[in-house]
Amino acid sequence: MNATELLANTLSPDATTRQNATEKLENASRENYPEYMLMLSSVLANEESQLHVRNAAGLALKNALTARDSARQTEYFNRWLSLNPDAKAKIKQESLMTLGSSSSKAGTFAAQVVAAIAAVELPQGQWNDLIEVLLGFVNNQPSVNLKIATLQAIGFICESIKPDILALRSNEILTAVIHGARKEETSPDVQLAAIHALFNSLEFIRDNFDREGERNYIMQVVCEATQNQSVNVQIGSFECLVRIMDLYYDKMALYMEQALFGLTVVGMKHPDERVALQAVEFWSTVCEEEVELALELQEALEYGEVPERESKNFAKIALPEIVPVLLMLLTKQEEDADEDEWNVSMAAGTCLTLLAGAVADAIVPAVIPFIEAHIKSEDWHHREAAVMTFGSILEGPDPIVLTPLAEQALPLLINMMADTNVHVKDTTAWTLGRICDILITVVKPDVHLHPLISALVGGLQDSPRIVVNCCWALMNLSDQLGLFYGGEEDAEAPPPSTGPLSPYYEGIVQALLHVTESSSNESNYRTAAYEAITSFLTHAPNDALGVVETTTVTILQRTEHLLSVQNQILGVDDRNNWNELQSNFCSVIICVVRKLGNGIQPLADRIMTAILQLIQSAGKTSTVLEDAFLVVGSLASGLETQFSPYISAFLPYLYPALKAHEDTQLCTVAVGIIGDISRALGDQSAQYAGPFMTVLLENLQSDVLNRNVKIVILSCFGDIALAIGPGFEPYLGTTMDVLRQAGAVQPNPLDYDLMDYVSQLREGILEAYTGIVTGFKNTDKVNLLLPHAPSIMDLIQRCFSDDEKTDSLAKLCYGLLGDLADSFPGGQLKQLLLQPWIASELKARHRMNGDVKKTMRWARDMVKQATQ
């Protein structure tokens, strides 16, 4: 079979033909990479070849250079870089030549190949004349196809290469892109390619945006493009404006005043929904930015500082212009709209929600007339829009402003759950859910609770979307009333004897259980019902504990039934349904175990039997395994030492999960269970500490295991040490060496991901040290810590010197410092504790939350006692 035929077969509608052809190509790439790449390149460049074959060649070239998996990506990069220079030059030349193909689609394929090669070579300092060559193609060539494909190549390059690499070329790239996007360009296709390339380049042309003259010209070109005859160019230019506002908000005041206010308000009214969507997105972006700036201002004021950036209040200024347009767009709903399809009325609702967050109280008088005028309209579009408007403004304005309005609206909204239109009912259920979540004090138990619950429980028999929102509203009602009347901010507090929902508990939970009996899960309504059940069980007062127990038994019966019929599962859909249900059951059981604590003992045997069967039957389905393991962890925490009879049966399943290095989530959960078991059994867990420590230390050596799991492992050392105290002595030396090495990792200020990782890593190390120090404190083996105190202090000092440290990191540092001092009140650490940096850190700071300050004061007292 020749190359052309083979490539054509990779696009065959027949799966077997397609797979065979793909495998043969992959074999060819492994057996003779240079020849394979040259063959693909020549097919792509051959104007005589059929277009679909050239497409396949371009795709195969691109796929030989790029991969999603980072290890494979590195392998592909190295393979290309080691290719002989003549072959590389020929492939690059043919790709560049194909940009000017008489077929514009072939030019697009070539553009992807050029960008894929650039992604390998530019970061290595190779192909340095590429941007200059592409610039020449855009500026000096009469061929429209060449200009389009070249601009596409530039766009793909900008999209795939890190901004800091391209920043040095920003002038040349910007020149080429702006040249193609100008209104003087006669081809709308060239303009569109240029606008898309500009969108991808916006992040690294920051220096150009800092220069007023260049910024003015860029903004002029983009604003003019919003008025282009081509709708696609208009869409692309509005997308650019959204991105520009996101990246360069601080520099937008002049342009907002001169052009953007008007352009975007008119854009929102555009007859083509795709343009209107982008114009609405522009204002959503403005609002998101201004909500963020308001939070920064609030934080700065709390610490007596001046914020780094100030809000320009664009949303507040534009409120009179944009609110009427958004309200008009809310009435553009479609009767048979697909809930997964983003449309202009959905976008307007989202924008209104963000606008309420940005302008706060000012939104209320702007929308109330619309709500009052339309909430009883005969046209369902206006009725639904009025309810949507009210639901959208509930977060942002002061609750004092909203409460009287919500009190007035609540009875009307409850009655609207009987509306004849499904869209109105759906939005009403969502709005009631928002009121329950945000303004729970509006719901007066003696006045509203009965009709509200009746309406929401009635809605559980409606269409799936309405069921989802009714479940969500019931869940919010339970959560917020639980917090408001139960004082459940304190997790340790006993449940109240009764609550306003007590009379309704059995009826609500039974109705929700009835929903969950469905074999379907359209719109995730069955899952939503399980989430609502979990909330009611979590917040159950004492007089509803009977409902908790009967529901638990029902769920266990369902689990056992599912396990008994698993051999009858046919097909992927049945298996997915089975897995989903088991995960739901696990969530309910976990919440009950946390609720009842040791009170779960009578059902513990039955739960563990079912969960061990579930683990056996789950196979490699990691999500079900994770959920099953989380049940075991919660059971260990609830039963404490009474969990010990189950350990020997469970450990054979725990160790394989700990060794599943490629499954990050499962491995993380499994490590967490070691901590749960250690905490539950206390010093009785010493018999398991050896095997636990062995497997955890082995995991730290793994090259495959995700580095974030390793942080959890370090923290787990602290759990084990805290549980067994001096029994940790055999592992102390090795553990302290590991922690010291890990603590030496330094962040790179230019690599945000690494900085974030190092911060989390240090928290894990500090948690480990805290567990170890606390475990040995007040024992006859405490002096074993003395040789390790200097390295612990070094890490604490390094953490304190980090200007970007989080509050949680600071609290851990102070806590560990205090624990160390408290471990040696006799002065053994006096010289270490008298270091000047410690005295400096123990002085009160302004920028510190109350919890951290409290820990710091305790640490100061401990250090004072240990240095007298």
Tab-separated table of N, CA and C in Angstrom, residues 283-393:
chain	number	residue	atom	x	y	z
A	283	TRP	N	-19.145	42.745	28.987
A	283	TRP	CA	-19.595	43.353	30.251
A	283	TRP	C	-19.506	42.371	31.417
A	284	SER	N	-19.660	41.086	31.143
A	284	SER	CA	-19.447	40.091	32.205
A	284	SER	C	-18.002	40.151	32.695
A	285	THR	N	-17.081	40.323	31.742
A	285	THR	CA	-15.651	40.412	32.092
A	285	THR	C	-15.373	41.668	32.909
A	286	VAL	N	-15.964	42.797	32.511
A	286	VAL	CA	-15.815	44.043	33.277
A	286	VAL	C	-16.282	43.817	34.712
A	287	CYS	N	-17.446	43.196	34.862
A	287	CYS	CA	-18.018	42.986	36.204
A	287	CYS	C	-17.151	42.050	37.047
A	288	GLU	N	-16.667	40.958	36.425
A	288	GLU	CA	-15.789	40.033	37.166
A	288	GLU	C	-14.553	40.757	37.678
A	289	GLU	N	-13.977	41.593	36.822
A	289	GLU	CA	-12.777	42.347	37.203
A	289	GLU	C	-13.098	43.292	38.361
A	290	GLU	N	-14.233	43.955	38.305
A	290	GLU	CA	-14.561	44.948	39.331
A	290	GLU	C	-14.998	44.304	40.650
A	291	VAL	N	-15.579	43.115	40.583
A	291	VAL	CA	-15.856	42.364	41.813
A	291	VAL	C	-14.542	41.995	42.497
A	292	GLU	N	-13.567	41.540	41.693
A	292	GLU	CA	-12.246	41.180	42.216
A	292	GLU	C	-11.558	42.395	42.835
A	293	LEU	N	-11.648	43.531	42.168
A	293	LEU	CA	-11.026	44.761	42.678
A	293	LEU	C	-11.691	45.222	43.978
A	294	ALA	N	-13.003	45.031	44.083
A	294	ALA	CA	-13.705	45.395	45.323
A	294	ALA	C	-13.226	44.529	46.484
A	295	LEU	N	-12.978	43.241	46.206
A	295	LEU	CA	-12.457	42.342	47.248
A	295	LEU	C	-11.050	42.760	47.668
A	296	GLU	N	-10.219	43.134	46.666
A	296	GLU	CA	-8.853	43.587	46.976
A	296	GLU	C	-8.889	44.852	47.829
A	297	LEU	N	-9.818	45.761	47.512
A	297	LEU	CA	-9.956	47.003	48.286
A	297	LEU	C	-10.352	46.690	49.723
A	298	GLN	N	-11.309	45.794	49.874
A	298	GLN	CA	-11.770	45.418	51.209
A	298	GLN	C	-10.633	44.825	52.033
A	299	GLU	N	-9.863	43.936	51.400
A	299	GLU	CA	-8.726	43.306	52.101
A	299	GLU	C	-7.680	44.341	52.494
A	300	ALA	N	-7.398	45.275	51.575
A	300	ALA	CA	-6.408	46.319	51.865
A	300	ALA	C	-6.863	47.184	53.040
A	301	LEU	N	-8.145	47.528	53.062
A	301	LEU	CA	-8.665	48.369	54.156
A	301	LEU	C	-8.559	47.652	55.498
A	302	GLU	N	-8.806	46.332	55.477
A	302	GLU	CA	-8.701	45.551	56.725
A	302	GLU	C	-7.297	45.620	57.307
A	303	TYR	N	-6.300	45.690	56.415
A	303	TYR	CA	-4.910	45.717	56.872
A	303	TYR	C	-4.327	47.130	56.889
A	304	GLY	N	-5.176	48.117	56.690
A	304	GLY	CA	-4.712	49.508	56.721
A	304	GLY	C	-3.764	49.851	55.588
A	305	GLU	N	-3.975	49.236	54.426
A	305	GLU	CA	-3.088	49.460	53.290
A	305	GLU	C	-3.841	50.107	52.128
A	306	VAL	N	-3.085	50.567	51.142
A	306	VAL	CA	-3.678	51.123	49.922
A	306	VAL	C	-3.671	50.007	48.872
A	307	PRO	N	-4.787	49.755	48.198
A	307	PRO	CA	-4.790	48.674	47.193
A	307	PRO	C	-3.865	48.998	46.029
A	308	GLU	N	-3.300	47.926	45.435
A	308	GLU	CA	-2.381	48.121	44.305
A	308	GLU	C	-3.105	48.675	43.082
A	309	ARG	N	-4.359	48.258	42.877
A	309	ARG	CA	-5.125	48.711	41.705
A	309	ARG	C	-6.473	49.228	42.172
A	310	GLU	N	-7.006	50.161	41.419
A	310	GLU	CA	-8.307	50.719	41.788
A	310	GLU	C	-9.340	50.440	40.707
A	311	SER	N	-10.582	50.263	41.137
A	311	SER	CA	-11.672	50.050	40.189
A	311	SER	C	-11.998	51.355	39.477
A	312	LYS	N	-12.261	51.234	38.186
A	312	LYS	CA	-12.678	52.408	37.399
A	312	LYS	C	-14.208	52.557	37.400
A	313	ASN	N	-14.889	51.608	38.049
A	313	ASN	CA	-16.357	51.646	38.161
A	313	ASN	C	-17.065	51.753	36.803
A	314	PHE	N	-16.525	51.050	35.810
A	314	PHE	CA	-17.146	51.080	34.480
A	314	PHE	C	-18.603	50.590	34.550
A	315	ALA	N	-18.829	49.506	35.332
A	315	ALA	CA	-20.170	48.909	35.387
A	315	ALA	C	-21.174	49.896	35.976
A	316	LYS	N	-20.765	50.591	37.028
A	316	LYS	CA	-21.683	51.538	37.679
A	316	LYS	C	-22.012	52.695	36.736
A	317	ILE	N	-20.991	53.175	36.020
A	317	ILE	CA	-21.191	54.291	35.086
A	317	ILE	C	-22.137	53.875	33.952
A	318	ALA	N	-21.963	52.640	33.481
A	318	ALA	CA	-22.735	52.184	32.316
A	318	ALA	C	-24.095	51.601	32.684
A	319	LEU	N	-24.386	51.511	33.977
A	319	LEU	CA	-25.605	50.834	34.438
A	319	LEU	C	-26.871	51.271	33.687
A	320	PRO	N	-27.128	52.594	33.523
A	320	PRO	CA	-28.379	53.009	32.848
A	320	PRO	C	-28.459	52.534	31.400
A	321	GLU	N	-27.276	52.350	30.749
A	321	GLU	CA	-27.291	51.912	29.343
A	321	GLU	C	-27.389	50.395	29.203
A	322	ILE	N	-26.687	49.671	30.075
A	322	ILE	CA	-26.609	48.215	29.831
A	322	ILE	C	-27.759	47.439	30.454
A	323	VAL	N	-28.324	47.919	31.575
A	323	VAL	CA	-29.401	47.159	32.211
A	323	VAL	C	-30.609	46.989	31.281
A	324	PRO	N	-31.115	48.055	30.632
A	324	PRO	CA	-32.270	47.851	29.747
A	324	PRO	C	-32.005	46.838	28.635
A	325	VAL	N	-30.778	46.831	28.114
A	325	VAL	CA	-30.456	45.876	27.040
A	325	VAL	C	-30.437	44.453	27.585
A	326	LEU	N	-29.815	44.268	28.746
A	326	LEU	CA	-29.774	42.929	29.341
A	326	LEU	C	-31.185	42.422	29.637
A	327	LEU	N	-32.050	43.290	30.161
A	327	LEU	CA	-33.420	42.884	30.472
A	327	LEU	C	-34.182	42.506	29.200
A	328	MET	N	-33.909	43.259	28.125
A	328	MET	CA	-34.540	42.935	26.840
A	328	MET	C	-34.055	41.559	26.345
A	329	LEU	N	-32.747	41.302	26.508
A	329	LEU	CA	-32.190	40.024	26.055
A	329	LEU	C	-32.739	38.846	26.870
A	330	LEU	N	-33.071	39.101	28.143
A	330	LEU	CA	-33.632	38.031	28.983
A	330	LEU	C	-34.951	37.506	28.420
A	331	THR	N	-35.642	38.344	27.642
A	331	THR	CA	-36.946	37.926	27.099
A	331	THR	C	-36.810	37.183	25.764
A	332	LYS	N	-35.572	36.915	25.356
A	332	LYS	CA	-35.339	36.253	24.058
A	332	LYS	C	-35.220	34.733	24.202
A	333	GLN	N	-35.832	34.164	25.251
A	333	GLN	CA	-35.723	32.708	25.440
A	333	GLN	C	-36.421	31.973	24.295
A	334	GLU	N	-35.945	30.746	24.073
A	334	GLU	CA	-36.573	29.913	23.044
A	334	GLU	C	-37.353	28.800	23.738
A	335	GLU	N	-38.522	28.513	23.222
A	335	GLU	CA	-39.413	27.516	23.852
A	335	GLU	C	-38.731	26.165	24.010
A	336	ASP	N	-38.010	25.740	22.966
A	336	ASP	CA	-37.407	24.406	22.977
A	336	ASP	C	-35.888	24.469	23.077
A	337	ALA	N	-35.385	25.489	23.785
A	337	ALA	CA	-33.920	25.662	23.898
A	337	ALA	C	-33.299	24.470	24.620
A	338	ASP	N	-32.146	24.041	24.127
A	338	ASP	CA	-31.377	22.981	24.771
A	338	ASP	C	-30.643	23.604	25.952
A	339	GLU	N	-30.801	23.001	27.141
A	339	GLU	CA	-30.196	23.607	28.337
A	339	GLU	C	-28.666	23.628	28.264
A	340	ASP	N	-28.074	22.781	27.415
A	340	ASP	CA	-26.614	22.764	27.295
A	340	ASP	C	-26.107	23.757	26.249
A	341	GLU	N	-27.028	24.389	25.536
A	341	GLU	CA	-26.623	25.301	24.467
A	341	GLU	C	-26.668	26.734	24.977
A	342	TRP	N	-25.526	27.390	24.965
A	342	TRP	CA	-25.396	28.747	25.503
A	342	TRP	C	-26.093	29.724	24.553
A	343	ASN	N	-27.059	30.478	25.066
A	343	ASN	CA	-27.750	31.436	24.203
A	343	ASN	C	-27.747	32.818	24.849
A	344	VAL	N	-28.293	33.784	24.151
A	344	VAL	CA	-28.159	35.173	24.578
A	344	VAL	C	-28.939	35.466	25.855
A	345	SER	N	-30.078	34.789	26.080
A	345	SER	CA	-30.818	35.050	27.322
A	345	SER	C	-30.070	34.471	28.534
A	346	MET	N	-29.421	33.309	28.353
A	346	MET	CA	-28.593	32.751	29.440
A	346	MET	C	-27.423	33.678	29.747
A	347	ALA	N	-26.780	34.166	28.674
A	347	ALA	CA	-25.636	35.060	28.846
A	347	ALA	C	-26.057	36.336	29.578
A	348	ALA	N	-27.241	36.860	29.231
A	348	ALA	CA	-27.725	38.081	29.881
A	348	ALA	C	-27.986	37.833	31.364
A	349	GLY	N	-28.532	36.656	31.704
A	349	GLY	CA	-28.768	36.316	33.110
A	349	GLY	C	-27.481	36.241	33.904
A	350	THR	N	-26.465	35.613	33.303
A	350	THR	CA	-25.156	35.518	33.962
A	350	THR	C	-24.551	36.900	34.152
A	351	CYS	N	-24.662	37.735	33.118
A	351	CYS	CA	-24.106	39.089	33.188
A	351	CYS	C	-24.818	39.900	34.275
A	352	LEU	N	-26.129	39.740	34.381
A	352	LEU	CA	-26.893	40.467	35.391
A	352	LEU	C	-26.462	40.059	36.803
A	353	THR	N	-26.211	38.760	36.987
A	353	THR	CA	-25.722	38.270	38.283
A	353	THR	C	-24.376	38.912	38.629
A	354	LEU	N	-23.473	38.948	37.652
A	354	LEU	CA	-22.155	39.561	37.873
A	354	LEU	C	-22.285	41.060	38.101
A	355	LEU	N	-23.212	41.691	37.379
A	355	LEU	CA	-23.438	43.132	37.515
A	355	LEU	C	-23.913	43.465	38.927
A	356	ALA	N	-24.785	42.617	39.474
A	356	ALA	CA	-25.260	42.825	40.845
A	356	ALA	C	-24.098	42.757	41.836
A	357	GLY	N	-23.157	41.837	41.566
A	357	GLY	CA	-21.972	41.746	42.431
A	357	GLY	C	-21.085	42.963	42.307
A	358	ALA	N	-21.021	43.537	41.101
A	358	ALA	CA	-20.107	44.667	40.851
A	358	ALA	C	-20.659	45.992	41.364
A	359	VAL	N	-21.971	46.229	41.193
A	359	VAL	CA	-22.516	47.556	41.546
A	359	VAL	C	-23.312	47.531	42.843
A	360	ALA	N	-23.525	46.348	43.408
A	360	ALA	CA	-24.206	46.178	44.693
A	360	ALA	C	-25.596	46.837	44.702
A	361	ASP	N	-25.857	47.683	45.688
A	361	ASP	CA	-27.216	48.225	45.891
A	361	ASP	C	-27.774	48.942	44.666
A	362	ALA	N	-26.892	49.516	43.838
A	362	ALA	CA	-27.354	50.315	42.691
A	362	ALA	C	-28.159	49.493	41.688
A	363	ILE	N	-28.015	48.169	41.695
A	363	ILE	CA	-28.746	47.340	40.732
A	363	ILE	C	-30.240	47.304	41.052
A	364	VAL	N	-30.572	47.435	42.341
A	364	VAL	CA	-31.963	47.201	42.774
A	364	VAL	C	-32.942	48.178	42.116
A	365	PRO	N	-32.751	49.514	42.269
A	365	PRO	CA	-33.708	50.427	41.618
A	365	PRO	C	-33.682	50.329	40.088
A	366	ALA	N	-32.573	49.831	39.530
A	366	ALA	CA	-32.461	49.729	38.061
A	366	ALA	C	-33.339	48.613	37.495
A	367	VAL	N	-33.649	47.587	38.311
A	367	VAL	CA	-34.395	46.441	37.764
A	367	VAL	C	-35.794	46.256	38.354
A	368	ILE	N	-36.063	46.847	39.508
A	368	ILE	CA	-37.354	46.612	40.167
A	368	ILE	C	-38.541	46.991	39.271
A	369	PRO	N	-38.496	48.123	38.553
A	369	PRO	CA	-39.637	48.447	37.684
A	369	PRO	C	-39.923	47.350	36.651
A	370	PHE	N	-38.864	46.760	36.103
A	370	PHE	CA	-39.037	45.681	35.114
A	370	PHE	C	-39.714	44.470	35.768
A	371	ILE	N	-39.240	44.112	36.986
A	371	ILE	CA	-39.813	42.949	37.685
A	371	ILE	C	-41.296	43.190	37.964
A	372	GLU	N	-41.597	44.360	38.512
A	372	GLU	CA	-42.990	44.660	38.868
A	372	GLU	C	-43.903	44.678	37.633
A	373	ALA	N	-43.377	45.179	36.527
A	373	ALA	CA	-44.189	45.302	35.310
A	373	ALA	C	-44.466	43.962	34.650
A	374	HIS	N	-43.553	42.986	34.826
A	374	HIS	CA	-43.645	41.767	34.011
A	374	HIS	C	-43.883	40.471	34.773
A	375	ILE	N	-43.807	40.496	36.114
A	375	ILE	CA	-43.867	39.216	36.840
A	375	ILE	C	-45.239	38.556	36.717
A	376	LYS	N	-46.265	39.340	36.376
A	376	LYS	CA	-47.598	38.757	36.169
A	376	LYS	C	-48.039	38.843	34.701
A	377	SER	N	-47.062	39.039	33.823
A	377	SER	CA	-47.366	39.194	32.393
A	377	SER	C	-48.020	37.927	31.828
A	378	GLU	N	-48.866	38.117	30.839
A	378	GLU	CA	-49.478	36.957	30.190
A	378	GLU	C	-48.494	36.239	29.269
A	379	ASP	N	-47.473	36.968	28.807
A	379	ASP	CA	-46.444	36.372	27.940
A	379	ASP	C	-45.398	35.684	28.828
A	380	TRP	N	-45.273	34.370	28.675
A	380	TRP	CA	-44.350	33.642	29.559
A	380	TRP	C	-42.920	34.139	29.447
A	381	HIS	N	-42.500	34.652	28.277
A	381	HIS	CA	-41.133	35.164	28.113
A	381	HIS	C	-40.861	36.279	29.124
A	382	HIS	N	-41.827	37.184	29.269
A	382	HIS	CA	-41.639	38.305	30.190
A	382	HIS	C	-41.770	37.869	31.648
A	383	ARG	N	-42.678	36.932	31.883
A	383	ARG	CA	-42.849	36.403	33.246
A	383	ARG	C	-41.549	35.742	33.718
A	384	GLU	N	-41.009	34.882	32.854
A	384	GLU	CA	-39.771	34.162	33.215
A	384	GLU	C	-38.603	35.131	33.375
A	385	ALA	N	-38.532	36.137	32.489
A	385	ALA	CA	-37.444	37.122	32.559
A	385	ALA	C	-37.508	37.912	33.866
A	386	ALA	N	-38.725	38.218	34.325
A	386	ALA	CA	-38.878	38.966	35.583
A	386	ALA	C	-38.380	38.134	36.770
A	387	VAL	N	-38.741	36.849	36.786
A	387	VAL	CA	-38.283	35.966	37.879
A	387	VAL	C	-36.763	35.798	37.811
A	388	MET	N	-36.244	35.588	36.590
A	388	MET	CA	-34.798	35.452	36.402
A	388	MET	C	-34.064	36.701	36.896
A	389	THR	N	-34.603	37.866	36.606
A	389	THR	CA	-33.985	39.122	37.049
A	389	THR	C	-33.905	39.160	38.565
A	390	PHE	N	-35.017	38.810	39.224
A	390	PHE	CA	-35.030	38.852	40.687
A	390	PHE	C	-34.016	37.853	41.266
A	391	GLY	N	-34.018	36.643	40.714
A	391	GLY	CA	-33.062	35.634	41.206
A	391	GLY	C	-31.615	36.045	40.986
A	392	SER	N	-31.369	36.802	39.907
A	392	SER	CA	-29.989	37.167	39.546
A	392	SER	C	-29.391	38.255	40.419
A	393	ILE	N	-30.229	39.063	41.084
A	393	ILE	CA	-29.688	40.213	41.836
A	393	ILE	C	-29.600	39.941	43.342
